[in-house]
Every structure is written in structure tokens, then in C-alpha cells.
mmCIF file of C-alpha atoms in Angstrom:
data_model
loop_
_atom_site.group_PDB
_atom_site.id
_atom_site.type_symbol
_atom_site.label_atom_id
_atom_site.label_comp_id
_atom_site.label_asym_id
_atom_site.label_seq_id
_atom_site.Cartn_x
_atom_site.Cartn_y
_atom_site.Cartn_z
ATOM 1 C CA UNK G 29 -26.038 -10.609 7.774
ATOM 2 C CA UNK G 30 -22.516 -9.539 9.260
ATOM 3 C CA UNK G 31 -21.485 -11.057 12.394
ATOM 4 C CA UNK G 32 -22.331 -8.843 15.672
ATOM 5 C CA UNK G 33 -19.403 -6.548 16.335
ATOM 6 C CA UNK G 34 -18.325 -3.597 18.328
ATOM 7 C CA UNK G 35 -16.547 -0.724 16.510
ATOM 8 C CA UNK G 36 -13.123 0.009 17.675
ATOM 9 C CA UNK G 37 -13.168 2.467 20.369
ATOM 10 C CA UNK G 38 -12.355 6.305 19.696
ATOM 11 C CA UNK G 39 -9.383 8.205 21.009
ATOM 12 C CA UNK G 40 -7.823 11.556 20.375
ATOM 13 C CA UNK G 41 -6.729 10.268 16.979
ATOM 14 C CA UNK G 42 -10.092 9.527 15.666
ATOM 15 C CA UNK G 43 -9.507 11.508 12.396
ATOM 16 C CA UNK G 44 -7.290 9.079 10.418
ATOM 17 C CA UNK G 45 -5.874 11.258 7.765
ATOM 18 C CA UNK G 46 -2.486 12.459 7.950
ATOM 19 C CA UNK G 47 -2.134 16.077 9.424
ATOM 20 C CA UNK G 48 0.450 18.067 10.953
ATOM 21 C CA UNK G 49 0.076 18.819 14.460
ATOM 22 C CA UNK G 50 2.239 21.903 15.601
ATOM 23 C CA UNK G 51 4.884 20.840 18.070
ATOM 24 C CA UNK G 52 4.274 17.125 17.888
ATOM 25 C CA UNK G 53 5.502 14.035 16.259
ATOM 26 C CA UNK G 54 3.101 12.343 13.975
ATOM 27 C CA UNK G 55 1.236 9.513 15.639
ATOM 28 C CA UNK G 56 -0.570 7.199 13.225
ATOM 29 C CA UNK G 57 -3.773 5.518 14.639
ATOM 30 C CA UNK G 58 -3.247 1.801 14.500
ATOM 31 C CA UNK G 59 -6.654 0.643 15.655
ATOM 32 C CA UNK G 60 -8.444 -1.053 12.763
ATOM 33 C CA UNK G 61 -11.318 -3.333 12.236
ATOM 34 C CA UNK G 62 -9.299 -6.595 12.745
ATOM 35 C CA UNK G 63 -12.100 -9.260 11.675
ATOM 36 C CA UNK G 64 -10.335 -11.771 9.292
ATOM 37 C CA UNK G 65 -11.735 -13.658 6.368
ATOM 38 C CA UNK G 66 -10.447 -17.307 6.929
ATOM 39 C CA UNK G 67 -10.764 -20.811 5.572
ATOM 40 C CA UNK G 68 -12.590 -21.634 8.848
ATOM 41 C CA UNK G 69 -14.707 -18.619 9.135
ATOM 42 C CA UNK G 70 -13.432 -18.290 12.944
ATOM 43 C CA UNK G 71 -14.705 -14.510 12.776
ATOM 44 C CA UNK G 72 -17.880 -15.364 11.054
ATOM 45 C CA UNK G 73 -16.323 -14.617 7.610
ATOM 46 C CA UNK G 74 -15.500 -17.691 5.630
ATOM 47 C CA UNK G 75 -13.289 -17.308 2.351
ATOM 48 C CA UNK G 76 -15.878 -17.667 -0.316
ATOM 49 C CA UNK G 77 -15.208 -16.762 -3.960
ATOM 50 C CA UNK G 78 -17.285 -13.777 -5.052
ATOM 51 C CA UNK G 79 -18.493 -12.773 -1.792
ATOM 52 C CA UNK G 80 -16.202 -9.997 -1.008
ATOM 53 C CA UNK G 81 -15.027 -6.709 -2.575
ATOM 54 C CA UNK G 82 -11.702 -5.235 -2.027
ATOM 55 C CA UNK G 83 -11.746 -1.278 -2.089
ATOM 56 C CA UNK G 84 -8.259 -0.082 -2.885
ATOM 57 C CA UNK G 85 -7.186 3.432 -4.059
ATOM 58 C CA UNK G 86 -4.250 3.268 -6.503
ATOM 59 C CA UNK G 87 -2.929 6.458 -4.749
ATOM 60 C CA UNK G 88 -2.545 4.852 -1.421
ATOM 61 C CA UNK G 89 0.484 2.899 -0.613
ATOM 62 C CA UNK G 90 -1.170 0.571 1.950
ATOM 63 C CA UNK G 91 -3.788 -0.166 -0.668
ATOM 64 C CA UNK G 92 -1.192 -0.636 -3.439
ATOM 65 C CA UNK G 93 -0.014 -3.717 -1.343
ATOM 66 C CA UNK G 94 -3.435 -5.384 -1.628
ATOM 67 C CA UNK G 95 -3.610 -4.878 -5.442
ATOM 68 C CA UNK G 96 0.008 -6.310 -6.037
ATOM 69 C CA UNK G 97 -0.742 -9.351 -3.679
ATOM 70 C CA UNK G 98 -4.179 -9.893 -5.558
ATOM 71 C CA UNK G 99 -2.494 -9.914 -8.971
ATOM 72 C CA UNK G 100 0.472 -11.895 -7.822
ATOM 73 C CA UNK G 101 -1.874 -14.617 -6.443
ATOM 74 C CA UNK G 102 -4.313 -14.415 -9.021
ATOM 75 C CA UNK G 103 -7.385 -13.690 -7.091
ATOM 76 C CA UNK G 104 -9.057 -11.444 -9.478
ATOM 77 C CA UNK G 105 -12.104 -13.702 -10.027
ATOM 78 C CA UNK G 106 -12.548 -14.610 -6.464
ATOM 79 C CA UNK G 107 -12.105 -10.903 -5.051
ATOM 80 C CA UNK G 108 -13.421 -8.282 -7.007
ATOM 81 C CA UNK G 109 -12.039 -4.450 -6.596
ATOM 82 C CA UNK G 110 -13.454 -1.283 -6.401
ATOM 83 C CA UNK G 111 -11.152 1.704 -6.979
ATOM 84 C CA UNK G 112 -11.902 5.235 -5.583
ATOM 85 C CA UNK G 113 -10.339 8.076 -7.121
ATOM 86 C CA UNK G 114 -6.913 9.730 -5.810
ATOM 87 C CA UNK G 115 -8.458 12.417 -3.535
ATOM 88 C CA UNK G 116 -10.791 12.530 -0.427
ATOM 89 C CA UNK G 117 -12.111 14.728 1.958
ATOM 90 C CA UNK G 118 -12.321 14.305 5.915
ATOM 91 C CA UNK G 119 -15.244 12.103 5.691
ATOM 92 C CA UNK G 120 -14.347 9.569 2.990
ATOM 93 C CA UNK G 121 -12.929 8.291 -0.238
ATOM 94 C CA UNK G 122 -15.298 8.582 -2.915
ATOM 95 C CA UNK G 123 -15.989 6.374 -6.144
ATOM 96 C CA UNK G 124 -15.628 9.470 -8.608
ATOM 97 C CA UNK G 125 -13.932 7.240 -11.062
ATOM 98 C CA UNK G 126 -16.900 5.352 -11.801
ATOM 99 C CA UNK G 127 -19.775 6.113 -13.965
ATOM 100 C CA UNK G 128 -22.045 8.488 -11.952
ATOM 101 C CA UNK G 129 -19.804 8.507 -9.003
ATOM 102 C CA UNK G 130 -21.271 5.222 -7.652
ATOM 103 C CA UNK G 131 -19.419 1.861 -7.127
ATOM 104 C CA UNK G 132 -21.090 -0.484 -9.554
ATOM 105 C CA UNK G 133 -21.218 -3.466 -7.240
ATOM 106 C CA UNK G 134 -21.958 -1.791 -3.850
ATOM 107 C CA UNK G 135 -24.007 1.202 -5.087
ATOM 108 C CA UNK G 136 -22.334 3.561 -2.785
ATOM 109 C CA UNK G 137 -20.823 6.970 -3.591
ATOM 110 C CA UNK G 138 -18.466 7.033 -0.451
ATOM 111 C CA UNK G 139 -16.530 4.228 1.202
ATOM 112 C CA UNK G 140 -17.998 5.674 4.422
ATOM 113 C CA UNK G 141 -21.414 4.080 3.495
ATOM 114 C CA UNK G 142 -19.843 0.553 3.925
ATOM 115 C CA UNK G 143 -18.691 1.489 7.440
ATOM 116 C CA UNK G 144 -21.939 2.797 8.525
ATOM 117 C CA UNK G 145 -23.507 -0.216 7.333
ATOM 118 C CA UNK G 146 -21.741 -2.221 9.965
ATOM 119 C CA UNK G 147 -20.912 0.236 12.625
ATOM 120 C CA UNK G 148 -23.715 3.144 12.654
ATOM 121 C CA UNK G 149 -21.605 5.498 14.633
ATOM 122 C CA UNK G 150 -18.060 4.442 13.149
ATOM 123 C CA UNK G 151 -15.694 6.618 15.201
ATOM 124 C CA UNK G 152 -12.467 6.448 13.193
ATOM 125 C CA UNK G 153 -11.146 7.169 9.953
ATOM 126 C CA UNK G 154 -12.487 5.689 6.774
ATOM 127 C CA UNK G 155 -9.588 3.885 5.295
ATOM 128 C CA UNK G 156 -8.438 1.933 2.113
ATOM 129 C CA UNK G 157 -7.785 -0.774 1.785
ATOM 130 C CA UNK G 158 -11.124 -2.200 2.967
ATOM 131 C CA UNK G 159 -12.748 -5.457 2.318
ATOM 132 C CA UNK G 160 -16.706 -5.217 2.149
ATOM 133 C CA UNK G 161 -18.978 -8.157 2.321
ATOM 134 C CA UNK G 162 -21.145 -7.630 -0.742
ATOM 135 C CA UNK G 163 -24.258 -9.363 0.482
ATOM 136 C CA UNK G 164 -24.638 -7.132 3.355
ATOM 137 C CA UNK G 165 -22.573 -4.096 1.661
ATOM 138 C CA UNK G 166 -20.830 -3.870 4.971
ATOM 139 C CA UNK G 167 -17.144 -3.534 5.797
ATOM 140 C CA UNK G 168 -15.625 -6.389 7.047
ATOM 141 C CA UNK G 169 -12.052 -5.390 7.850
ATOM 142 C CA UNK G 170 -9.533 -2.468 7.171
ATOM 143 C CA UNK G 171 -6.539 -4.162 8.775
ATOM 144 C CA UNK G 172 -4.021 -3.474 6.167
ATOM 145 C CA UNK G 173 -1.489 -5.386 7.992
ATOM 146 C CA UNK G 174 -3.450 -8.421 8.049
ATOM 147 C CA UNK G 175 -5.243 -8.362 4.811
ATOM 148 C CA UNK G 176 -2.320 -9.392 2.469
ATOM 149 C CA UNK G 177 -1.041 -12.211 4.899
ATOM 150 C CA UNK G 178 -4.745 -13.634 4.759
ATOM 151 C CA UNK G 179 -4.747 -13.254 0.933
ATOM 152 C CA UNK G 180 -1.549 -15.223 0.887
ATOM 153 C CA UNK G 181 -2.486 -17.976 3.554
ATOM 154 C CA UNK G 182 -5.930 -18.301 3.766
ATOM 155 C CA UNK G 183 -7.304 -17.881 0.277
ATOM 156 C CA UNK G 184 -5.173 -20.716 -1.297
ATOM 157 C CA UNK G 185 -8.143 -22.530 -2.555
ATOM 158 C CA UNK G 186 -8.545 -19.550 -4.943
ATOM 159 C CA UNK G 187 -4.994 -19.018 -5.955
ATOM 160 C CA UNK G 188 -4.226 -19.128 -9.472
ATOM 161 C CA UNK G 189 -1.977 -21.984 -10.742
ATOM 162 C CA UNK G 190 1.679 -20.920 -10.342
ATOM 163 C CA UNK G 191 0.893 -18.462 -7.606
ATOM 164 C CA UNK G 192 4.206 -17.718 -5.648
ATOM 165 C CA UNK G 193 4.281 -18.321 -2.092
ATOM 166 C CA UNK G 194 4.427 -15.007 -0.468
ATOM 167 C CA UNK G 195 4.274 -16.053 3.243
ATOM 168 C CA UNK G 196 6.303 -19.291 3.361
ATOM 169 C CA UNK G 197 5.986 -21.080 6.745
ATOM 170 C CA UNK G 198 9.548 -21.555 7.066
ATOM 171 C CA UNK G 199 10.445 -17.611 6.810
ATOM 172 C CA UNK G 200 7.318 -16.369 8.393
ATOM 173 C CA UNK G 201 9.080 -15.231 11.726
ATOM 174 C CA UNK G 202 11.828 -13.558 10.037
ATOM 175 C CA UNK G 203 9.302 -11.901 7.450
ATOM 176 C CA UNK G 204 7.187 -10.788 10.367
ATOM 177 C CA UNK G 205 9.997 -9.095 12.318
ATOM 178 C CA UNK G 206 11.340 -7.327 8.969
ATOM 179 C CA UNK G 207 7.824 -6.144 8.071
ATOM 180 C CA UNK G 208 7.450 -4.733 11.504
ATOM 181 C CA UNK G 209 10.728 -2.944 11.471
ATOM 182 C CA UNK G 210 9.982 -1.587 7.762
ATOM 183 C CA UNK G 211 6.367 -0.554 9.033
ATOM 184 C CA UNK G 212 7.705 1.850 11.668
ATOM 185 C CA UNK G 213 11.147 2.913 10.189
ATOM 186 C CA UNK G 214 10.388 3.046 6.423
ATOM 187 C CA UNK G 215 6.425 2.737 5.522
ATOM 188 C CA UNK G 216 5.153 4.952 7.972
ATOM 189 C CA UNK G 217 8.771 6.398 8.585
ATOM 190 C CA UNK G 218 8.291 8.634 5.692
ATOM 191 C CA UNK G 219 5.002 10.091 7.241
ATOM 192 C CA UNK G 220 6.622 10.723 10.324
ATOM 193 C CA UNK G 221 9.094 12.887 8.607
ATOM 194 C CA UNK G 222 6.645 14.751 6.424
ATOM 195 C CA UNK G 223 4.096 15.409 9.057
ATOM 196 C CA UNK G 224 6.442 16.259 11.849
ATOM 197 C CA UNK G 225 5.193 19.332 13.676
ATOM 198 C CA UNK G 226 8.523 20.641 14.947
ATOM 199 C CA UNK G 227 12.015 20.846 13.633
ATOM 200 C CA UNK G 228 13.420 18.453 16.436
ATOM 201 C CA UNK G 229 10.586 15.791 15.439
ATOM 202 C CA UNK G 230 11.582 16.243 11.982
ATOM 203 C CA UNK G 231 15.081 15.804 12.298
ATOM 204 C CA UNK G 232 14.831 12.697 14.566
ATOM 205 C CA UNK G 233 12.479 10.991 12.137
ATOM 206 C CA UNK G 234 14.597 12.231 9.314
ATOM 207 C CA UNK G 235 17.680 10.556 10.611
ATOM 208 C CA UNK G 236 15.862 7.330 11.738
ATOM 209 C CA UNK G 237 14.384 7.042 7.988
ATOM 210 C CA UNK G 238 17.755 7.442 6.378
ATOM 211 C CA UNK G 239 19.333 4.981 8.875
ATOM 212 C CA UNK G 240 16.817 2.359 7.876
ATOM 213 C CA UNK G 241 17.076 3.016 4.108
ATOM 214 C CA UNK G 242 20.959 2.756 4.503
ATOM 215 C CA UNK G 243 20.300 -0.659 6.150
ATOM 216 C CA UNK G 244 18.090 -1.834 3.339
ATOM 217 C CA UNK G 245 20.541 -0.676 0.747
ATOM 218 C CA UNK G 246 23.169 -2.634 2.222
ATOM 219 C CA UNK G 247 20.695 -5.659 2.662
ATOM 220 C CA UNK G 248 19.871 -5.632 -1.111
ATOM 221 C CA UNK G 249 23.452 -5.743 -1.866
ATOM 222 C CA UNK G 250 23.478 -9.322 -0.752
ATOM 223 C CA UNK G 251 20.364 -10.884 -2.649
ATOM 224 C CA UNK G 252 17.818 -9.923 -5.250
ATOM 225 C CA UNK G 253 14.862 -9.759 -3.084
ATOM 226 C CA UNK G 254 14.543 -8.714 0.810
ATOM 227 C CA UNK G 255 14.319 -12.606 1.851
ATOM 228 C CA UNK G 256 16.575 -14.043 -0.820
ATOM 229 C CA UNK G 257 16.153 -15.508 -4.495
ATOM 230 C CA UNK G 258 12.468 -15.322 -4.150
ATOM 231 C CA UNK G 259 9.519 -12.862 -3.839
ATOM 232 C CA UNK G 260 7.736 -12.591 -0.380
ATOM 233 C CA UNK G 261 5.287 -10.393 1.373
ATOM 234 C CA UNK G 262 8.098 -8.332 2.526
ATOM 235 C CA UNK G 263 8.973 -7.151 -1.166
ATOM 236 C CA UNK G 264 5.064 -6.475 -1.587
ATOM 237 C CA UNK G 265 5.219 -4.163 1.334
ATOM 238 C CA UNK G 266 8.632 -2.212 0.618
ATOM 239 C CA UNK G 267 7.812 -1.509 -2.999
ATOM 240 C CA UNK G 268 4.742 1.006 -2.625
ATOM 241 C CA UNK G 269 6.946 3.174 -0.399
ATOM 242 C CA UNK G 270 9.936 3.082 -2.622
ATOM 243 C CA UNK G 271 8.051 3.650 -5.970
ATOM 244 C CA UNK G 272 6.544 6.893 -4.427
ATOM 245 C CA UNK G 273 9.985 8.124 -2.955
ATOM 246 C CA UNK G 274 11.217 10.182 -5.652
ATOM 247 C CA UNK G 275 8.083 11.678 -6.922
ATOM 248 C CA UNK G 276 6.651 12.440 -3.518
ATOM 249 C CA UNK G 277 8.370 11.702 -0.338
ATOM 250 C CA UNK G 278 11.776 13.257 -1.354
ATOM 251 C CA UNK G 279 10.187 16.756 -2.018
ATOM 252 C CA UNK G 280 6.757 16.746 -0.619
ATOM 253 C CA UNK G 281 7.769 15.074 2.877
ATOM 254 C CA UNK G 282 11.393 16.785 2.840
ATOM 255 C CA UNK G 283 12.994 13.265 3.112
ATOM 256 C CA UNK G 284 15.524 14.776 0.931
ATOM 257 C CA UNK G 285 18.957 13.744 1.900
ATOM 258 C CA UNK G 286 19.295 12.093 -1.730
ATOM 259 C CA UNK G 287 16.949 10.764 -4.268
ATOM 260 C CA UNK G 288 16.346 6.944 -4.375
ATOM 261 C CA UNK G 289 17.729 7.024 -7.957
ATOM 262 C CA UNK G 290 21.219 7.700 -6.328
ATOM 263 C CA UNK G 291 21.236 4.693 -4.030
ATOM 264 C CA UNK G 292 22.361 1.845 -6.466
ATOM 265 C CA UNK G 293 20.754 -1.304 -4.896
ATOM 266 C CA UNK G 294 17.442 0.210 -3.663
ATOM 267 C CA UNK G 295 17.078 1.881 -7.008
ATOM 268 C CA UNK G 296 17.904 -1.061 -9.303
ATOM 269 C CA UNK G 297 15.734 -3.196 -6.724
ATOM 270 C CA UNK G 298 13.029 -0.765 -7.300
ATOM 271 C CA UNK G 299 13.434 -0.742 -11.192
ATOM 272 C CA UNK G 300 13.351 -4.681 -11.074
ATOM 273 C CA UNK G 301 10.215 -4.683 -9.273
ATOM 274 C CA UNK G 302 8.656 -2.072 -11.460
ATOM 275 C CA UNK G 303 9.128 -4.083 -14.446
ATOM 276 C CA UNK G 304 8.018 -7.202 -12.769
ATOM 277 C CA UNK G 305 4.173 -8.505 -13.613
ATOM 278 C CA UNK G 306 1.988 -7.491 -10.839
ATOM 279 C CA UNK G 307 3.997 -4.654 -9.305
ATOM 280 C CA UNK G 308 4.580 -2.057 -11.785
ATOM 281 C CA UNK G 309 1.179 -2.520 -13.814
ATOM 282 C CA UNK G 310 -0.490 -1.505 -10.288
ATOM 283 C CA UNK G 311 1.127 1.790 -10.155
ATOM 284 C CA UNK G 312 -0.590 5.241 -11.489
ATOM 285 C CA UNK G 313 1.702 8.077 -10.878
ATOM 286 C CA UNK G 314 -0.756 10.533 -11.938
ATOM 287 C CA UNK G 315 -3.222 9.563 -8.954
ATOM 288 C CA UNK G 316 -0.437 8.954 -6.620
ATOM 289 C CA UNK G 317 0.999 12.799 -7.087
ATOM 290 C CA UNK G 318 -2.489 14.128 -7.354
ATOM 291 C CA UNK G 319 -3.263 12.424 -4.019
ATOM 292 C CA UNK G 320 -0.497 13.764 -1.969
ATOM 293 C CA UNK G 321 0.117 17.157 -3.304
ATOM 294 C CA UNK G 322 -3.728 17.942 -3.467
ATOM 295 C CA UNK G 323 -5.109 16.309 -0.266
ATOM 296 C CA UNK G 324 -2.173 17.267 2.073
ATOM 297 C CA UNK G 325 -3.173 21.260 2.203
ATOM 298 C CA UNK G 326 -1.220 21.556 5.469
ATOM 299 C CA UNK G 327 2.031 20.771 3.612
ATOM 300 C CA UNK G 328 0.967 22.127 0.041
ATOM 301 C CA UNK G 329 -1.682 24.821 0.627
ATOM 302 C CA UNK G 330 -1.521 25.836 -3.099
ATOM 303 C CA UNK G 331 -2.325 22.184 -4.035
ATOM 304 C CA UNK G 332 -0.100 22.440 -7.029
ATOM 305 C CA UNK G 333 0.789 19.060 -8.503
ATOM 306 C CA UNK G 334 4.728 19.153 -9.595
ATOM 307 C CA UNK G 335 5.216 17.878 -13.367
ATOM 308 C CA UNK G 336 8.453 16.068 -12.441
ATOM 309 C CA UNK G 337 10.397 14.142 -11.704
ATOM 310 C CA UNK G 338 11.341 12.254 -14.988
ATOM 311 C CA UNK G 339 10.263 8.603 -14.315
ATOM 312 C CA UNK G 340 11.544 7.370 -17.634
ATOM 313 C CA UNK G 341 14.605 5.834 -15.972
ATOM 314 C CA UNK G 342 12.249 3.233 -14.234
ATOM 315 C CA UNK G 343 12.213 1.488 -17.618
ATOM 316 C CA UNK G 344 15.846 1.290 -18.085
ATOM 317 C CA UNK G 345 17.676 -1.841 -17.242
ATOM 318 C CA UNK G 346 18.872 -3.080 -13.835
ATOM 319 C CA UNK G 347 21.550 -5.076 -12.343
ATOM 320 C CA UNK G 348 19.399 -7.335 -10.142
ATOM 321 C CA UNK G 349 20.172 -10.500 -12.283
ATOM 322 C CA UNK G 350 23.690 -10.538 -10.973
ATOM 323 C CA UNK G 351 21.947 -12.770 -7.828
ATOM 324 C CA UNK G 352 20.856 -15.965 -7.445
ATOM 325 C CA UNK G 353 17.069 -15.769 -8.699
ATOM 326 C CA UNK G 354 14.079 -17.967 -8.134
ATOM 327 C CA UNK G 355 11.301 -15.093 -8.882
ATOM 328 C CA UNK G 356 8.156 -17.035 -8.396
ATOM 329 C CA UNK G 357 9.478 -19.852 -6.339
ATOM 330 C CA UNK G 358 9.512 -23.612 -6.975
ATOM 331 C CA UNK G 359 6.969 -24.322 -9.822
ATOM 332 C CA UNK G 360 5.706 -20.629 -9.714
ATOM 333 C CA UNK G 361 5.070 -18.618 -12.658
ATOM 334 C CA UNK G 362 4.537 -14.823 -13.608
ATOM 335 C CA UNK G 363 0.982 -13.645 -13.300
ATOM 336 C CA UNK G 364 -0.954 -13.003 -16.582
ATOM 337 C CA UNK G 365 -1.819 -9.684 -17.710
ATOM 338 C CA UNK G 366 -4.170 -7.434 -15.743
ATOM 339 C CA UNK G 367 -7.770 -7.567 -16.530
ATOM 340 C CA UNK G 368 -8.652 -4.913 -19.385
ATOM 341 C CA UNK G 369 -10.858 -3.192 -16.522
ATOM 342 C CA UNK G 370 -8.007 -2.832 -14.463
ATOM 343 C CA UNK G 371 -5.060 -1.779 -16.759
ATOM 344 C CA UNK G 372 -3.592 1.504 -15.729
ATOM 345 C CA UNK G 373 -4.139 4.647 -17.977
ATOM 346 C CA UNK G 374 -1.231 4.610 -20.282
ATOM 347 C CA UNK G 375 -1.012 8.249 -19.988
ATOM 348 C CA UNK G 376 -0.419 7.786 -16.126
ATOM 349 C CA UNK G 377 2.813 5.709 -16.868
ATOM 350 C CA UNK G 378 6.537 6.845 -16.742
ATOM 351 C CA UNK G 379 6.745 7.621 -20.733
ATOM 352 C CA UNK G 380 3.760 9.915 -20.328
ATOM 353 C CA UNK G 381 3.325 11.456 -17.131
ATOM 354 C CA UNK G 382 6.442 13.512 -17.324
ATOM 355 C CA UNK G 383 6.060 14.470 -20.871
ATOM 356 C CA UNK G 384 8.583 12.038 -22.641
#
């Protein structure tokens, strides 16, 4: 049975979906179920291989982080994954990609059912990523900020041989500071631009976003990855935003000062990570575009999904090997190919999704 818990309190932002409120700035509800799965089980949830199921839609950038971390760390056998389809309604993400529209492990049609199994009157939005306790079929946590940190630091007994240290102790303070800055200025910054409810709010957030991207462009002119020669949690957090930028945020969210492809360091960094095992092989462009352009009816009322842009250049060469490189860290190695059941549909990859 899950530990006794109190659902997060409700407030005026009880609907977690991203919607435009006329005349207002976008304010993301950041109150999540903050239980943690740890080695010592301090919250009542001990790390146990096979006990939990990660629910992570490929369309969602916050969930994409967890899929990348799980791949890099080699947690596929210890932590199963369920993947909802790319669209949802105001109630919940649904398992419409699975046979019969039902998650084969949990037996649920909607992720909402896992939340209600723990909190009968859960008052907030039903979000991914979420980790569900399989025996009780009840949600444990949807705290996307903490989940990947715990996968890196608490699930070490289940890491693959050669797993990178994504959250090295000596760099944690700097990684945490960079992650906080990126969350507000970039990861959520694109949403602040896209869902601004007034011209003034839009222009303020637009300038803040591009100022942050300019800072990252400069930073990535000094090292291969955000923290130096090796991959860390910071790269796991930035990549899902960058890979969605030109297909979605540039046009759909009006973040259109220029394309990412016109920024040499950010674009080559994105291409580098896209072709790095564990990153690009988690990305499904068809699901990403369908999610944003179909679900956000207040921004795109026709729900027409664009055919472009041409994503083939993601597979072209990059210049990042000019920097000192130790991608996987001391004694680390690249992850093996994804499980056959988790391979992205080839029709949803760059060479096919734009008709090349």
C-alpha cells in the first residue's frame, strides 16, 4: 500500500495545461507531488528494480528528460516505461498508442486513474512524467525537477556498467544553479513567450528568452557540453527544449527572432547531442508537432500541423569535436541501442518526417 499522503493544495492554477489568459503573463503551476524514491526509502518509497513504472509521453519536453536519463543510465530493466500518445484533453493523458487503448502493465486507459488511485480528489493537472507504484497502481511522484536527479543519484545500484555520472558531487551546486536559471529563462521561457496574454508580456518574455539563448550560445563557445568535457544533468535538461525549438517554438510560440539553426554553437551542440546515443533516439518529431499544434487550440485553433521545417540537417556533421571531450566520463561508455519495443518509428525521424 502507498504511504499516507495529502494531495498538493489547490489554487487558481489548478488546471495544469498551458493556456493563454488574456491580459496576463503565463504562470506555470509548479506544485507537484514531491515524494521521492530513494535508496533508504525515507518517503516510504525505496528503490526497487521492477516495482515502478515511468509514464513519459515522447511529445512532452519534461518527460523527454526522463527518457534520456533512463537510457543513458541503463535503467530499462529496473524501471519500465509507459508512453501515452501525443495528445490529451483537459482531464488526462491517455494510453491510445497501446493495444485497446490500455497501458499493458497498469491496466489504465488514462494516467488520471493512477493519480486518483492515491488521491481520490486530486485537484491539480495530470502531468507527465509521473512514476507509478505498480503493486498499488498509484502515482508516487510527478516532480519532474527531482525525478532525473534521483535516477542519477539514488538508483545507482541499477545503473548499467559504464553509466555516466550525470550529477557529479563536485559539480552539483553549479549544475543546480544552471538548471534553475535554464528552467525559468529557457525551458519554461519558451512557454512564457508562447502563452503570453498581452503584447507587453510577450515582448518582455521574448527579450528575456533571447537574452538567455545568447548567453548559452556564448557559453557553448567555450566547451563541448554545458559543464565542460562530459555530459551532465544540465545537458539532459537543455536538449529537449532545443530539439523542439525550430519545429515548434520558433513559429508556434512566436519565439522567432531567428532559428536555432542560425546560431552556430547552439545548433552544432544540438546536432551533436541528437546523434549521441540516448538523446536523438528518444525524439519523435511527429508526436512532438502533433502535440503542440493539435492540443494548443487557443494558439492554433485550426489544429493544422505543419509539414516543415526540414529536419534533415540535424544529421549533418557538427564542429563540437574541436573541444576537449570526455563524453561519458572516466570509465564510462555509450548506452546500448534502445529496446526493440522503444525504438522511435523510423517514419517519425528527420529523413522521413519532412518528406526527404
